[in-house]
Coordinates of C-alpha atoms and ligand atoms in Angstrom, one line a residue:
M995 CA 47.7 57.3 109.0
K996 CA 50.7 55.9 110.6
K997 CA 50.6 58.8 113.3
L998 CA 46.9 56.9 113.9
C999 CA 48.4 53.8 114.1
L1000 CA 50.7 54.4 116.4
T1001 CA 48.2 56.2 118.7
V1002 CA 45.9 53.2 118.6
L1003 CA 49.0 50.6 119.1
A1004 CA 49.9 52.8 122.5
I1005 CA 46.6 53.3 123.8
S1006 CA 46.0 49.6 123.3
L1007 CA 49.5 48.8 125.1
I1008 CA 48.4 51.1 128.0
G1009 CA 45.0 49.5 128.3
G1010 CA 46.8 46.0 128.2
L1011 CA 49.1 46.8 131.3
S1012 CA 46.3 48.6 133.3
S1013 CA 44.4 45.5 133.2
I1014 CA 46.6 42.4 133.4
S1015 CA 44.1 40.7 135.5
A1016 CA 41.6 40.8 132.3
M1017 CA 44.2 38.9 129.9
E1018 CA 44.6 36.0 131.9
K1019 CA 41.9 33.0 131.0
P1020 CA 38.6 33.9 132.9
L1021 CA 37.8 31.2 135.7
N1022 CA 35.0 28.7 135.2
I1023 CA 33.4 28.5 138.4
A1024 CA 31.1 25.8 139.0
H1025 CA 28.1 27.0 140.9
R1026 CA 27.0 24.4 143.6
G1027 CA 28.5 21.7 141.2
A1028 CA 26.8 21.2 137.9
C1029 CA 23.6 21.9 139.4
A1030 CA 21.8 22.6 136.1
Y1031 CA 22.0 18.8 135.5
L1032 CA 22.2 17.1 139.2
P1033 CA 20.8 18.6 142.6
E1034 CA 22.8 21.1 143.9
H1035 CA 25.8 20.5 146.2
T1036 CA 26.0 16.4 145.9
L1037 CA 29.1 14.9 145.2
P1038 CA 27.7 13.7 141.7
A1039 CA 27.1 17.2 140.7
K1040 CA 30.5 18.3 141.8
A1041 CA 31.9 14.8 139.6
L1042 CA 30.0 16.0 136.5
A1043 CA 31.3 19.6 137.2
Y1044 CA 34.9 18.3 137.3
N1045 CA 34.5 16.8 134.0
M1046 CA 32.7 19.7 132.5
D1047 CA 36.0 22.0 132.2
A1048 CA 35.3 23.7 135.5
D1049 CA 38.3 25.6 136.8
Y1050 CA 36.8 25.8 140.3
I1051 CA 34.0 24.1 142.3
E1052 CA 31.8 25.8 144.4
Q1053 CA 30.9 25.0 148.1
D1054 CA 28.7 26.7 150.1
V1055 CA 29.2 25.9 154.1
V1056 CA 26.8 25.8 156.8
L1057 CA 27.4 24.0 160.6
T1058 CA 25.7 21.1 162.0
A1059 CA 24.8 20.6 165.7
D1060 CA 28.4 18.8 166.1
D1061 CA 30.2 21.4 164.2
V1062 CA 30.7 19.7 160.9
P1063 CA 31.1 21.9 158.2
L1064 CA 28.2 20.9 155.7
I1065 CA 27.7 21.7 151.7
I1066 CA 24.7 23.1 151.5
H1067 CA 23.1 26.6 150.3
D1068 CA 20.7 27.4 152.9
I1069 CA 21.0 26.9 156.8
H1070 CA 17.6 25.4 156.4
L1071 CA 17.4 21.8 155.2
D1072 CA 13.9 21.9 153.7
T1073 CA 14.1 23.0 150.3
V1074 CA 16.7 20.3 149.2
T1075 CA 16.1 17.4 151.5
D1076 CA 13.1 15.2 152.8
V1077 CA 13.9 16.5 156.1
A1078 CA 10.4 17.4 156.8
S1079 CA 8.9 14.1 156.1
R1080 CA 11.5 12.3 158.2
F1081 CA 11.6 14.5 161.3
P1082 CA 8.6 16.2 161.4
E1083 CA 8.8 17.3 165.2
R1084 CA 12.1 18.8 164.7
K1085 CA 11.1 22.2 163.2
R1086 CA 11.6 25.4 164.9
A1087 CA 8.5 27.6 165.7
D1088 CA 8.9 29.4 162.0
G1089 CA 8.3 26.1 160.6
R1090 CA 11.8 25.4 159.0
Y1091 CA 14.3 22.9 159.5
Y1092 CA 17.6 24.1 160.4
A1093 CA 20.9 22.2 159.9
V1094 CA 22.4 23.7 163.1
D1095 CA 19.8 21.5 164.9
F1096 CA 21.0 18.2 163.6
T1097 CA 23.9 15.8 163.7
F1098 CA 25.8 15.0 160.7
A1099 CA 25.0 11.8 161.2
E1100 CA 21.3 12.6 161.3
I1101 CA 21.7 14.5 158.0
K1102 CA 23.6 12.0 156.3
T1103 CA 20.3 9.8 156.5
L1104 CA 18.4 12.3 154.6
K1105 CA 17.5 12.1 150.8
V1106 CA 18.4 15.1 148.7
N1107 CA 16.3 16.5 146.1
E1108 CA 16.1 19.2 143.5
R1109 CA 15.3 22.5 145.0
I1110 CA 11.7 23.2 145.6
D1111 CA 9.7 26.1 146.2
L1112 CA 8.2 25.7 149.9
E1113 CA 4.9 27.1 149.3
T1114 CA 4.1 25.3 146.0
G1115 CA 6.3 22.2 146.7
K1116 CA 7.3 22.3 142.7
A1117 CA 10.7 22.8 141.5
V1118 CA 12.4 25.8 141.4
F1119 CA 13.8 25.1 137.9
P1120 CA 11.3 22.7 136.3
G1121 CA 13.3 21.7 133.7
R1122 CA 16.2 20.4 135.6
F1123 CA 16.9 17.0 137.5
P1124 CA 13.4 15.5 138.3
L1125 CA 12.4 15.2 142.1
A1126 CA 12.5 12.0 144.0
K1127 CA 14.3 10.3 141.6
S1128 CA 17.6 8.1 142.3
E1129 CA 19.3 8.9 145.4
F1130 CA 21.5 11.5 146.7
R1131 CA 22.9 12.8 150.0
L1132 CA 24.5 16.1 151.6
A1133 CA 28.5 15.8 152.3
S1134 CA 30.8 17.5 154.3
L1135 CA 33.3 19.9 153.3
G1136 CA 36.3 17.5 154.1
E1137 CA 34.5 14.7 152.2
E1138 CA 33.7 17.2 149.1
I1139 CA 37.5 18.0 149.1
E1140 CA 38.6 14.4 149.1
L1141 CA 36.5 13.8 146.1
I1142 CA 38.2 17.0 144.1
Q1143 CA 41.5 16.1 145.4
G1144 CA 41.4 12.4 144.6
L1145 CA 40.1 13.5 141.2
N1146 CA 42.8 15.7 140.7
K1147 CA 45.3 12.8 141.4
S1148 CA 43.5 10.5 139.5
T1149 CA 43.2 12.9 136.3
G1150 CA 46.4 14.7 136.8
R1151 CA 44.1 18.0 136.6
D1152 CA 44.1 20.8 138.9
I1153 CA 40.9 21.9 140.0
G1154 CA 40.3 24.3 142.6
I1155 CA 37.6 24.6 145.4
Y1156 CA 35.7 27.9 146.3
P1157 CA 33.9 27.6 149.5
E1158 CA 31.7 30.3 150.8
I1159 CA 31.0 30.9 154.5
K1160 CA 27.5 31.2 154.7
E1161 CA 25.7 33.7 157.3
P1162 CA 28.6 33.9 160.1
A1163 CA 26.6 36.5 162.1
W1164 CA 23.6 34.1 162.3
H1165 CA 26.1 31.2 163.6
R1166 CA 27.5 33.1 166.0
E1167 CA 23.9 34.1 167.3
Q1168 CA 24.1 29.7 167.7
G1169 CA 26.9 30.2 169.7
K1170 CA 29.1 28.8 167.0
D1171 CA 32.2 30.5 165.0
I1172 CA 31.6 29.0 161.7
T1173 CA 35.0 30.5 160.3
A1174 CA 37.2 29.4 162.5
I1175 CA 35.4 25.5 161.8
V1176 CA 36.3 26.4 158.2
L1177 CA 39.5 27.7 157.9
K1178 CA 40.9 24.6 160.2
T1179 CA 39.5 21.9 157.9
L1180 CA 41.0 24.1 154.7
A1181 CA 44.1 24.1 156.4
E1182 CA 44.0 20.5 157.3
Y1183 CA 43.3 20.1 153.7
G1184 CA 46.4 22.0 152.6
Y1185 CA 44.5 25.4 151.9
Q1186 CA 46.4 27.9 153.4
T1187 CA 48.3 30.3 151.4
A1188 CA 47.7 32.6 148.2
A1189 CA 49.3 30.6 146.1
D1190 CA 46.8 27.7 146.8
K1191 CA 43.9 26.6 144.6
I1192 CA 41.4 28.1 146.4
F1193 CA 39.3 31.3 146.7
L1194 CA 37.1 31.9 150.1
Q1195 CA 34.1 33.8 149.6
C1196 CA 31.9 35.5 152.1
F1197 CA 28.8 38.2 151.9
D1198 CA 29.7 39.6 155.3
F1199 CA 32.1 42.4 154.9
A1200 CA 32.8 42.9 158.6
E1201 CA 33.4 38.9 158.5
L1202 CA 35.8 39.0 155.7
Q1203 CA 37.7 41.7 157.0
R1204 CA 38.3 39.7 160.2
I1205 CA 39.5 36.7 158.1
K1206 CA 42.1 39.1 156.8
N1207 CA 42.8 41.3 159.4
E1208 CA 42.5 39.7 162.5
L1209 CA 42.6 35.9 161.3
H1210 CA 45.6 37.0 159.3
C1211 CA 44.2 34.3 156.6
E1212 CA 46.4 34.5 153.3
L1213 CA 43.7 33.0 151.0
K1214 CA 42.7 35.0 148.0
L1215 CA 39.8 36.5 149.6
I1216 CA 36.1 37.2 147.4
Q1217 CA 33.7 40.0 148.7
L1218 CA 30.6 38.9 147.6
V1219 CA 28.3 41.8 147.0
E1220 CA 24.8 42.4 146.0
E1221 CA 24.4 46.4 146.3
D1222 CA 26.1 49.4 145.9
F1223 CA 29.5 49.3 148.0
V1224 CA 32.9 51.0 148.4
V1225 CA 35.2 49.6 145.8
E1226 CA 38.3 51.1 147.4
K1227 CA 37.2 49.8 150.7
V1228 CA 36.9 46.3 149.3
A1229 CA 40.2 46.9 147.8
S1230 CA 42.1 47.0 150.9
Y1231 CA 41.5 43.4 151.9
A1232 CA 39.9 41.3 149.3
F1233 CA 41.5 39.7 145.9
G1234 CA 38.4 40.4 144.3
I1235 CA 34.5 40.3 144.1
G1236 CA 31.6 38.5 143.8
P1237 CA 28.7 40.7 142.4
S1238 CA 25.3 39.7 140.8
I1239 CA 25.4 39.9 136.7
R1240 CA 22.4 42.4 137.3
Q1241 CA 24.8 44.8 139.0
I1242 CA 26.9 44.4 135.5
I1243 CA 24.0 44.1 132.9
T1244 CA 21.4 46.2 134.7
G1245 CA 18.6 46.3 132.3
T1246 CA 17.6 47.2 128.8
D1247 CA 17.0 50.8 126.6
P1248 CA 14.1 51.5 125.0
E1249 CA 15.6 49.8 121.7
G1250 CA 16.1 46.7 123.6
Q1251 CA 20.0 47.3 123.9
P1252 CA 21.7 46.2 127.2
I1253 CA 22.4 48.6 129.8
I1254 CA 26.2 47.8 131.3
S1255 CA 27.3 49.6 134.1
D1256 CA 31.0 50.8 134.9
L1257 CA 31.2 48.2 138.0
V1258 CA 33.7 45.8 136.4
A1259 CA 36.1 49.0 135.1
R1260 CA 35.9 50.3 138.8
A1261 CA 36.8 47.5 140.2
H1262 CA 39.5 46.4 138.1
K1263 CA 41.0 49.8 138.4
C1264 CA 41.4 49.1 142.0
G1265 CA 42.8 46.1 141.3
L1266 CA 39.9 43.6 142.1
Q1267 CA 39.0 40.6 140.0
V1268 CA 35.2 40.3 139.4
H1269 CA 33.7 36.8 139.4
P1270 CA 29.8 37.4 139.2
Y1271 CA 27.2 35.4 139.8
T1272 CA 25.1 33.2 138.4
F1273 CA 24.9 32.1 134.8
R1274 CA 21.7 30.3 134.4
A1275 CA 21.1 29.1 130.5
D1276 CA 17.5 28.2 131.5
S1277 CA 16.6 31.3 133.5
L1278 CA 17.9 34.5 131.4
P1279 CA 16.9 38.1 131.7
P1280 CA 14.5 39.2 129.2
G1281 CA 15.6 39.5 125.7
M1282 CA 19.0 38.2 126.5
S1283 CA 20.7 35.1 125.2
A1284 CA 22.9 33.1 126.8
D1285 CA 25.5 33.8 124.2
K1286 CA 25.0 37.5 124.6
I1287 CA 25.3 37.7 128.4
L1288 CA 28.5 35.4 128.0
Q1289 CA 29.8 38.0 125.0
I1290 CA 29.1 40.9 127.1
L1291 CA 30.6 39.5 130.3
F1292 CA 33.7 37.9 129.1
E1293 CA 34.3 40.1 125.6
E1294 CA 32.8 43.8 126.4
V1295 CA 33.6 44.3 130.4
Q1296 CA 35.9 41.4 130.5
I1297 CA 35.1 39.7 133.9
D1298 CA 37.8 37.6 135.4
G1299 CA 35.6 34.6 136.2
I1300 CA 31.7 33.5 136.3
F1301 CA 29.8 31.0 138.6
S1302 CA 27.7 29.0 136.4
D1303 CA 24.7 26.3 136.9
F1304 CA 25.9 25.6 133.6
P1305 CA 29.8 25.1 133.3
D1306 CA 29.7 23.2 130.2
I1307 CA 28.1 26.1 128.5
S1308 CA 30.3 28.9 129.9
G1309 CA 33.4 26.4 129.6
Q1310 CA 32.7 25.6 125.8
Y1311 CA 32.3 29.4 125.5
L1312 CA 35.8 30.2 127.1
K1313 CA 37.3 27.4 124.8
I1314 CA 36.3 29.2 121.7
L1315 CA 37.3 32.7 123.1
S1316 CA 40.8 31.1 124.3
L1317 CA 41.4 29.9 120.5
K1318 CA 40.1 33.7 119.0
K1319 CA 42.7 35.6 121.7
P1320 CA 45.7 33.3 122.9
E1321 CA 46.4 32.9 126.2
K1322 CA 49.3 35.8 127.4
N1323 CA 51.0 34.5 130.0
Ligands
LIG1173 CA1 27.5 30.5 147.1

């Protein structure tokens, strides 16, 4: 009996040493702000996320015609603003309105709404903030950083930023180096080293390697992924990965039990943190509850952070978890 206990102790010690990242408190990352409650990527959605115990707040970044880094999820303006009724003649041949065709001053005049499905004109998430109510505007990267750094000063907290460089290859086709502009803005606001409270994310494998190897950026880089990739290769330049939750919980078996991949374990083995996207309590996989997903991610496979549309729910789960399992560092 004693021998068995010692063996168990030894195994748990080895396990503990080999996954140091998993021992730290996982991060609550507000995806596009508290976008379950207010229109995504507006400053009110970011302020609400700040007050919901987010550790980091996300910014998706595209460029305007006058090279202002703009916080918006898509290179298009028409799914979240009234651009089509305000500037009907400014659409491209494909019928879409592109942020890069408008100046920042023009974009500032647009009203922001909940994300709509362009085909139906209806809200993508019908239970969220009503369409065409109140008034919201888009913001620049600088404006949003000033909001978060301002709140850090006034509250005494230290909440980080989590920008994503959107579609760098497409921007290059438009004659723009979005990465250079984003890195310059980040540096102006004091984000330059691995110790700074920031993760920089991108889906483009070549661009993230360029950021590390050619631009010698010292920030912690997160490689976003949506399909298979070589974990060891990514570990050579990135701090972590951002996979879809579907790459971790891949489905359910005939008994209705979740099927869990070995992706998190493989990434941890290579020293990569894992921050999956996106926890949505109002859009859950069939047969799964919000609690079950969080339990699998935080307790079974032990991810290091989560992108959450509901930073209140993920934050509350993490609070309870930290009471169960005191932080070790
Ligand atoms: Ca994003």
